[in-house]
Amino acid sequence: MSIRLWRAGLPGLAIALVPLTQGAAHEIVGNRFFPATLGIDDPGVNDELSIPTVANFHTGDDPSFRQRDISGEFSKRITEAFAVSFGSAFSSFKPPGGPTGMGASGFQNFETTFKYRVFRDPVHEFVMSVGVNIEWGGAGADSVGAESFNHYTPTVYFGKGFGDLPDTLSWIRPVAITGQVGYSIPARNFTTTFGIDPDTGDPTVDTEFHPRVLNWGGTIQYSMPYLKSAVVDLGLPDFVNHLIPLVEATLQTPVSNTLTSGTMTTGTINPGVIWVGNTFQIAVEALIPINRQSGTNVGVIAQLHLYLDDIDPRGIGKPIFGGPVQPASPFPRN
């Protein structure tokens, strides 16, 4: 599941931060397990539940607001290669120096994502998926910036492990990269607001253009489970052998219809770690703004993620069309 950056509705706030074949649970490509990541979506197609995802950070406004998000997402496979996910977030904003109870809170717009895995190469540990995310306008609260019109974001996702490197580079084999590139298209090009100038009493007209935005990012990961199972067992503690340290980047760049938004790239760099179990994972990352417009201070995001396809492979974790999946451990064997 990925955390999104919202246009807040409070005064002064700006942008904050299919084949019917039987397969294996999780996105395991050859010996490579691609975990769910917090900043961008992973390249897999799975039956999973992220609940809760909790984030705390300061927006890039001047003065900065503290934003807290609690979100959840449920992903369900229709076939072995095609899944639909549903999610939303509850946001709260606190103004700087404001007393408890000040600010605003409410749900963001509901989102639906359709994702289809188009290619998987076990030998080279490569996987690619395509999808489209729909943010349903008007489903959330105006007070937290939920817009009244839809956004459509076609997206490409990919993952590549380096397990195919030669023996001389065996220590790099546990490394993997993932990435996504999406193009967010608002259903409305602009919004015009009519008002009255409080000083002169004259009518005013304010037009805000809604930009089309390139949502892009990636991760670099080092899998300790892969190191133990597919490279060398160093005899490390079992807890360490379940860890995947990683760094994520989540970035947004307005690319058209930018008359009122500008074209500055905003986003965060998120170093963190994932602890992977057989039926769930726990992850925590720092949120480091890349510039002043992306936020102030370092935030944090954490998530509990459940692998439904391993918890109940013949029930809720089974594709709607097709046979039950074979439970597959995130810990590969030689």
Short mmCIF file of C-alpha atoms in Angstrom, two decimals:
data_model
loop_
_atom_site.label_atom_id
_atom_site.label_comp_id
_atom_site.label_asym_id
_atom_site.label_seq_id
_atom_site.Cartn_x
_atom_site.Cartn_y
_atom_site.Cartn_z
CA MET A 1 0.00 0.00 0.00
CA SER A 2 1.21 3.49 -0.75
CA ILE A 3 0.60 6.65 1.21
CA ARG A 4 -0.72 9.53 -0.87
CA LEU A 5 -0.17 13.27 -0.58
CA TRP A 6 -3.34 15.31 -0.46
CA ARG A 7 -4.43 18.83 -1.34
CA ALA A 8 -5.85 19.99 1.96
CA GLY A 9 -9.00 22.08 2.23
CA LEU A 10 -8.02 24.14 5.27
CA PRO A 11 -7.11 27.80 4.70
CA GLY A 12 -3.42 28.12 3.87
CA LEU A 13 -2.81 24.41 3.32
CA ALA A 14 -1.19 23.30 0.06
CA ILE A 15 -0.10 19.91 -1.22
CA ALA A 16 1.17 17.94 1.78
CA LEU A 17 2.54 15.37 2.05
CA VAL A 18 -6.61 -12.68 -17.13
CA PRO A 19 -5.34 -16.32 -17.06
CA LEU A 20 -7.09 -18.92 -14.86
CA THR A 21 -3.87 -20.66 -13.85
CA GLN A 22 -2.84 -21.88 -10.43
CA GLY A 23 0.00 -19.94 -8.86
CA ALA A 24 1.85 -19.25 -5.65
CA ALA A 25 0.82 -16.85 -2.95
CA HIS A 26 2.73 -13.54 -2.73
CA GLU A 27 4.79 -12.13 -5.57
CA ILE A 28 7.62 -14.65 -5.52
CA VAL A 29 9.57 -14.62 -8.78
CA GLY A 30 12.16 -17.36 -8.87
CA ASN A 31 13.88 -17.09 -5.48
CA ARG A 32 12.82 -13.46 -5.04
CA PHE A 33 10.09 -12.32 -2.65
CA PHE A 34 8.88 -8.76 -3.22
CA PRO A 35 7.39 -7.43 0.04
CA ALA A 36 4.62 -4.85 0.27
CA THR A 37 6.18 -1.41 0.61
CA LEU A 38 4.73 1.71 2.21
CA GLY A 39 5.63 4.56 -0.11
CA ILE A 40 4.91 2.98 -3.49
CA ASP A 41 2.88 -0.07 -4.42
CA ASP A 42 4.75 -3.34 -4.90
CA PRO A 43 4.70 -4.96 -8.37
CA GLY A 44 2.75 -8.02 -7.21
CA VAL A 45 -0.86 -9.15 -7.49
CA ASN A 46 -2.00 -10.68 -4.21
CA ASP A 47 -4.76 -11.20 -1.65
CA GLU A 48 -3.64 -8.92 1.17
CA LEU A 49 -4.88 -6.61 3.90
CA SER A 50 -2.99 -3.55 5.14
CA ILE A 51 -4.53 -2.44 8.42
CA PRO A 52 -3.60 -0.19 9.91
CA THR A 53 -1.12 2.08 8.16
CA VAL A 54 -0.33 5.03 10.44
CA ALA A 55 1.59 8.14 9.36
CA ASN A 56 2.54 11.30 11.24
CA PHE A 57 4.26 14.25 9.55
CA HIS A 58 4.20 18.03 9.08
CA THR A 59 2.90 19.56 5.86
CA GLY A 60 4.88 21.96 3.71
CA ASP A 61 2.58 24.90 4.44
CA ASP A 62 3.74 28.12 6.04
CA PRO A 63 3.01 27.77 8.88
CA SER A 64 3.19 23.99 8.84
CA PHE A 65 0.29 21.81 10.02
CA ARG A 66 0.74 18.43 11.70
CA GLN A 67 -1.04 15.73 9.71
CA ARG A 68 -1.88 12.26 10.99
CA ASP A 69 -3.28 9.57 8.70
CA ILE A 70 -4.75 6.19 9.59
CA SER A 71 -5.50 4.15 6.50
CA GLY A 72 -6.37 0.65 5.33
CA GLU A 73 -6.41 -1.26 2.06
CA PHE A 74 -7.86 -4.62 1.01
CA SER A 75 -6.65 -6.35 -2.15
CA LYS A 76 -8.53 -9.26 -3.74
CA ARG A 77 -7.48 -11.35 -6.74
CA ILE A 78 -10.14 -11.96 -9.35
CA THR A 79 -7.82 -14.32 -11.21
CA GLU A 80 -4.26 -15.42 -10.48
CA ALA A 81 -2.92 -12.36 -12.34
CA PHE A 82 -5.64 -9.72 -11.84
CA ALA A 83 -6.60 -8.02 -8.57
CA VAL A 84 -8.79 -5.18 -7.32
CA SER A 85 -7.98 -3.22 -4.17
CA PHE A 86 -10.02 -0.81 -2.07
CA GLY A 87 -8.79 1.72 0.45
CA SER A 88 -9.17 5.05 2.19
CA ALA A 89 -7.57 7.12 4.93
CA PHE A 90 -8.75 9.12 7.92
CA SER A 91 -6.77 12.36 8.25
CA SER A 92 -6.48 14.89 11.03
CA PHE A 93 -4.78 18.28 10.89
CA LYS A 94 -3.57 20.35 13.82
CA PRO A 95 -2.47 23.95 13.30
CA PRO A 96 0.83 25.06 14.82
CA GLY A 97 0.37 26.18 18.42
CA GLY A 98 -3.33 25.42 18.27
CA PRO A 99 -5.12 23.94 21.27
CA THR A 100 -6.34 20.36 21.34
CA GLY A 101 -9.49 20.04 19.25
CA MET A 102 -8.53 22.73 16.75
CA GLY A 103 -7.91 21.87 13.10
CA ALA A 104 -9.92 19.44 11.03
CA SER A 105 -10.40 15.71 10.59
CA GLY A 106 -12.27 13.39 8.27
CA PHE A 107 -12.00 10.69 5.64
CA GLN A 108 -10.17 11.18 2.38
CA ASN A 109 -11.76 10.06 -0.86
CA PHE A 110 -12.30 6.33 -1.38
CA GLU A 111 -9.91 4.70 -3.87
CA THR A 112 -10.07 1.66 -6.11
CA THR A 113 -7.09 0.15 -7.93
CA PHE A 114 -7.22 -2.42 -10.74
CA LYS A 115 -3.89 -4.21 -11.33
CA TYR A 116 -2.87 -6.87 -13.85
CA ARG A 117 0.47 -8.69 -13.93
CA VAL A 118 1.65 -8.73 -17.53
CA PHE A 119 5.07 -10.35 -17.27
CA ARG A 120 7.10 -12.52 -14.88
CA ASP A 121 10.62 -13.91 -15.52
CA PRO A 122 11.73 -16.26 -12.69
CA VAL A 123 15.26 -16.68 -14.07
CA HIS A 124 15.99 -12.95 -13.95
CA GLU A 125 13.67 -12.23 -10.98
CA PHE A 126 11.73 -9.64 -12.96
CA VAL A 127 8.03 -8.82 -12.77
CA MET A 128 5.89 -6.09 -14.32
CA SER A 129 2.27 -5.10 -13.78
CA VAL A 130 -0.03 -2.40 -15.13
CA GLY A 131 -3.01 -0.83 -13.44
CA VAL A 132 -5.28 2.13 -12.96
CA ASN A 133 -6.18 3.86 -9.71
CA ILE A 134 -9.45 5.76 -9.35
CA GLU A 135 -9.94 8.29 -6.57
CA TRP A 136 -13.69 8.79 -6.24
CA GLY A 137 -14.40 12.49 -5.88
CA GLY A 138 -16.92 13.64 -3.31
CA ALA A 139 -16.55 10.53 -1.14
CA GLY A 140 -14.42 12.26 1.50
CA ALA A 141 -14.58 15.38 3.63
CA ASP A 142 -13.93 18.83 2.16
CA SER A 143 -12.31 19.92 5.43
CA VAL A 144 -9.31 17.61 4.89
CA GLY A 145 -8.89 18.37 1.21
CA ALA A 146 -10.89 15.54 -0.38
CA GLU A 147 -11.74 16.91 -3.82
CA SER A 148 -15.20 16.77 -5.38
CA PHE A 149 -14.09 15.24 -8.68
CA ASN A 150 -12.44 11.95 -9.68
CA HIS A 151 -8.77 11.38 -10.39
CA TYR A 152 -7.66 8.61 -12.78
CA THR A 153 -4.07 7.36 -12.56
CA PRO A 154 -2.84 4.72 -15.04
CA THR A 155 0.35 3.21 -13.60
CA VAL A 156 3.18 0.84 -14.49
CA TYR A 157 4.81 -1.21 -11.69
CA PHE A 158 8.02 -3.25 -11.88
CA GLY A 159 10.40 -5.24 -9.70
CA LYS A 160 13.87 -6.64 -10.39
CA GLY A 161 16.04 -8.81 -8.18
CA PHE A 162 19.78 -9.27 -8.70
CA GLY A 163 19.94 -12.98 -8.02
CA ASP A 164 21.15 -13.58 -11.58
CA LEU A 165 24.49 -11.86 -10.93
CA PRO A 166 27.67 -13.98 -11.21
CA ASP A 167 29.35 -15.62 -8.21
CA THR A 168 31.92 -12.82 -8.01
CA LEU A 169 29.06 -10.45 -7.08
CA SER A 170 27.18 -12.85 -4.82
CA TRP A 171 26.91 -10.32 -1.96
CA ILE A 172 24.83 -8.06 -4.21
CA ARG A 173 22.37 -10.83 -5.09
CA PRO A 174 20.05 -10.03 -2.13
CA VAL A 175 19.50 -6.53 -3.59
CA ALA A 176 16.25 -5.77 -5.41
CA ILE A 177 14.69 -2.65 -6.83
CA THR A 178 11.04 -1.83 -7.42
CA GLY A 179 9.39 1.18 -9.00
CA GLN A 180 6.22 2.71 -10.31
CA VAL A 181 5.30 5.50 -12.70
CA GLY A 182 1.76 6.86 -12.81
CA TYR A 183 0.05 9.77 -14.57
CA SER A 184 -2.74 11.34 -12.50
CA ILE A 185 -5.53 12.89 -14.59
CA PRO A 186 -8.18 14.99 -12.79
CA ALA A 187 -11.71 14.75 -14.16
CA ARG A 188 -11.98 18.55 -13.89
CA ASN A 189 -9.42 20.90 -15.43
CA PHE A 190 -10.19 23.88 -13.21
CA THR A 191 -12.49 25.17 -10.49
CA THR A 192 -13.83 28.73 -10.44
CA THR A 193 -14.87 30.32 -7.15
CA PHE A 194 -16.93 33.50 -6.94
CA GLY A 195 -16.75 35.75 -3.87
CA ILE A 196 -16.77 39.28 -2.46
CA ASP A 197 -13.70 41.35 -1.62
CA PRO A 198 -14.04 42.09 2.13
CA ASP A 199 -12.31 45.48 1.77
CA THR A 200 -14.05 46.92 -1.29
CA GLY A 201 -17.21 44.84 -1.53
CA ASP A 202 -16.46 44.16 -5.20
CA PRO A 203 -17.14 40.70 -6.64
CA THR A 204 -14.11 38.46 -7.11
CA VAL A 205 -13.41 35.48 -9.35
CA ASP A 206 -10.73 32.94 -8.43
CA THR A 207 -9.76 30.12 -10.80
CA GLU A 208 -7.67 27.16 -9.64
CA PHE A 209 -6.24 24.88 -12.32
CA HIS A 210 -5.95 21.18 -11.42
CA PRO A 211 -2.65 19.87 -12.78
CA ARG A 212 -1.92 16.50 -14.30
CA VAL A 213 0.75 14.98 -12.11
CA LEU A 214 3.47 12.38 -12.66
CA ASN A 215 3.52 10.14 -9.57
CA TRP A 216 6.80 8.27 -9.55
CA GLY A 217 9.13 6.54 -7.15
CA GLY A 218 11.12 3.47 -6.34
CA THR A 219 12.77 1.34 -3.68
CA ILE A 220 16.11 -0.34 -3.16
CA GLN A 221 16.00 -3.33 -0.81
CA TYR A 222 18.46 -5.76 0.76
CA SER A 223 16.77 -9.04 1.66
CA MET A 224 18.25 -10.86 4.64
CA PRO A 225 15.94 -13.87 4.00
CA TYR A 226 17.39 -14.06 0.47
CA LEU A 227 20.95 -13.76 1.78
CA LYS A 228 20.47 -16.72 4.13
CA SER A 229 18.49 -18.97 1.78
CA ALA A 230 19.99 -18.25 -1.64
CA VAL A 231 23.52 -16.89 -0.99
CA VAL A 232 25.11 -17.83 2.36
CA ASP A 233 23.96 -18.59 5.90
CA LEU A 234 26.01 -16.37 8.21
CA GLY A 235 24.51 -17.85 11.34
CA LEU A 236 22.81 -14.58 12.26
CA PRO A 237 19.96 -14.43 14.82
CA ASP A 238 16.61 -15.54 13.42
CA PHE A 239 15.14 -12.05 13.93
CA VAL A 240 17.82 -10.53 11.67
CA ASN A 241 17.21 -13.17 8.98
CA HIS A 242 13.62 -11.89 8.67
CA LEU A 243 14.59 -8.27 7.98
CA ILE A 244 14.53 -6.35 4.68
CA PRO A 245 16.20 -2.92 5.06
CA LEU A 246 15.14 -0.53 2.31
CA VAL A 247 15.00 3.06 1.11
CA GLU A 248 11.97 4.37 -0.77
CA ALA A 249 11.41 7.53 -2.77
CA THR A 250 7.87 8.85 -3.39
CA LEU A 251 7.73 11.86 -5.71
CA GLN A 252 5.12 13.97 -7.49
CA THR A 253 5.78 16.30 -10.42
CA PRO A 254 3.04 18.48 -11.98
CA VAL A 255 3.55 18.24 -15.73
CA SER A 256 0.59 20.01 -17.40
CA ASN A 257 -2.22 22.45 -16.62
CA THR A 258 0.17 23.96 -14.07
CA LEU A 259 -0.74 27.66 -14.28
CA THR A 260 -1.68 27.90 -10.59
CA SER A 261 0.20 24.89 -9.18
CA GLY A 262 3.68 25.36 -10.60
CA THR A 263 5.91 22.48 -11.66
CA MET A 264 8.03 21.86 -8.57
CA THR A 265 8.64 18.23 -7.65
CA THR A 266 7.68 17.32 -4.09
CA GLY A 267 7.97 14.11 -2.11
CA THR A 268 9.89 12.21 0.53
CA ILE A 269 12.82 9.83 0.91
CA ASN A 270 11.87 7.00 3.27
CA PRO A 271 14.56 4.82 4.87
CA GLY A 272 13.19 1.96 6.91
CA VAL A 273 12.95 -1.75 7.53
CA ILE A 274 10.42 -4.57 7.02
CA TRP A 275 10.20 -7.64 9.24
CA VAL A 276 8.77 -10.51 7.21
CA GLY A 277 6.90 -13.49 8.64
CA ASN A 278 5.12 -16.37 6.92
CA THR A 279 1.65 -14.79 7.18
CA PHE A 280 2.31 -11.12 7.91
CA GLN A 281 4.88 -8.35 7.88
CA ILE A 282 5.53 -5.24 9.98
CA ALA A 283 7.22 -2.18 8.48
CA VAL A 284 8.35 1.23 9.70
CA GLU A 285 9.94 4.07 7.74
CA ALA A 286 11.02 7.66 8.29
CA LEU A 287 9.50 10.33 6.02
CA ILE A 288 12.21 12.81 5.02
CA PRO A 289 10.91 15.73 2.87
CA ILE A 290 13.01 16.49 -0.20
CA ASN A 291 12.35 20.25 0.05
CA ARG A 292 10.46 22.84 2.10
CA GLN A 293 7.37 22.50 -0.08
CA SER A 294 7.19 18.78 0.75
CA GLY A 295 7.03 19.21 4.51
CA THR A 296 8.93 20.23 7.61
CA ASN A 297 10.69 17.94 10.06
CA VAL A 298 11.00 14.17 9.68
CA GLY A 299 7.80 12.13 9.87
CA VAL A 300 7.16 8.45 10.38
CA ILE A 301 4.94 5.77 8.84
CA ALA A 302 4.28 2.23 10.07
CA GLN A 303 2.13 -0.65 8.82
CA LEU A 304 0.84 -4.10 9.68
CA HIS A 305 0.33 -6.10 6.49
CA LEU A 306 -1.44 -9.49 6.40
CA TYR A 307 -0.88 -12.13 3.69
CA LEU A 308 -4.43 -13.43 3.22
CA ASP A 309 -3.30 -15.86 0.50
CA ASP A 310 -1.13 -17.65 3.10
CA ILE A 311 -3.51 -17.26 6.04
CA ASP A 312 -6.43 -18.86 4.17
CA PRO A 313 -5.33 -20.12 0.70
CA ARG A 314 -8.59 -22.02 0.11
CA GLY A 315 -10.89 -19.28 1.39
CA ILE A 316 -10.48 -15.51 1.39
CA GLY A 317 -6.96 -15.89 -0.05
CA LYS A 318 -8.14 -17.85 -3.10
CA PRO A 319 -8.70 -16.11 -6.46
CA ILE A 320 -12.39 -15.79 -7.28
CA PHE A 321 -11.82 -17.57 -10.60
CA GLY A 322 -9.29 -20.40 -10.56
CA GLY A 323 -8.04 -23.03 -8.14
CA PRO A 324 -6.57 -22.44 -4.68
CA VAL A 325 -3.05 -21.09 -4.51
CA GLN A 326 -0.14 -23.06 -3.15
CA PRO A 327 1.10 -21.46 0.09
CA ALA A 328 4.56 -20.06 -0.57
CA SER A 329 7.02 -18.95 2.08
CA PRO A 330 8.80 -15.62 1.66
CA PHE A 331 11.97 -17.49 2.56
CA PRO A 332 13.32 -19.12 -0.64
CA ARG A 333 15.23 -22.36 -0.78
CA ASN A 334 18.27 -23.16 -2.87
#
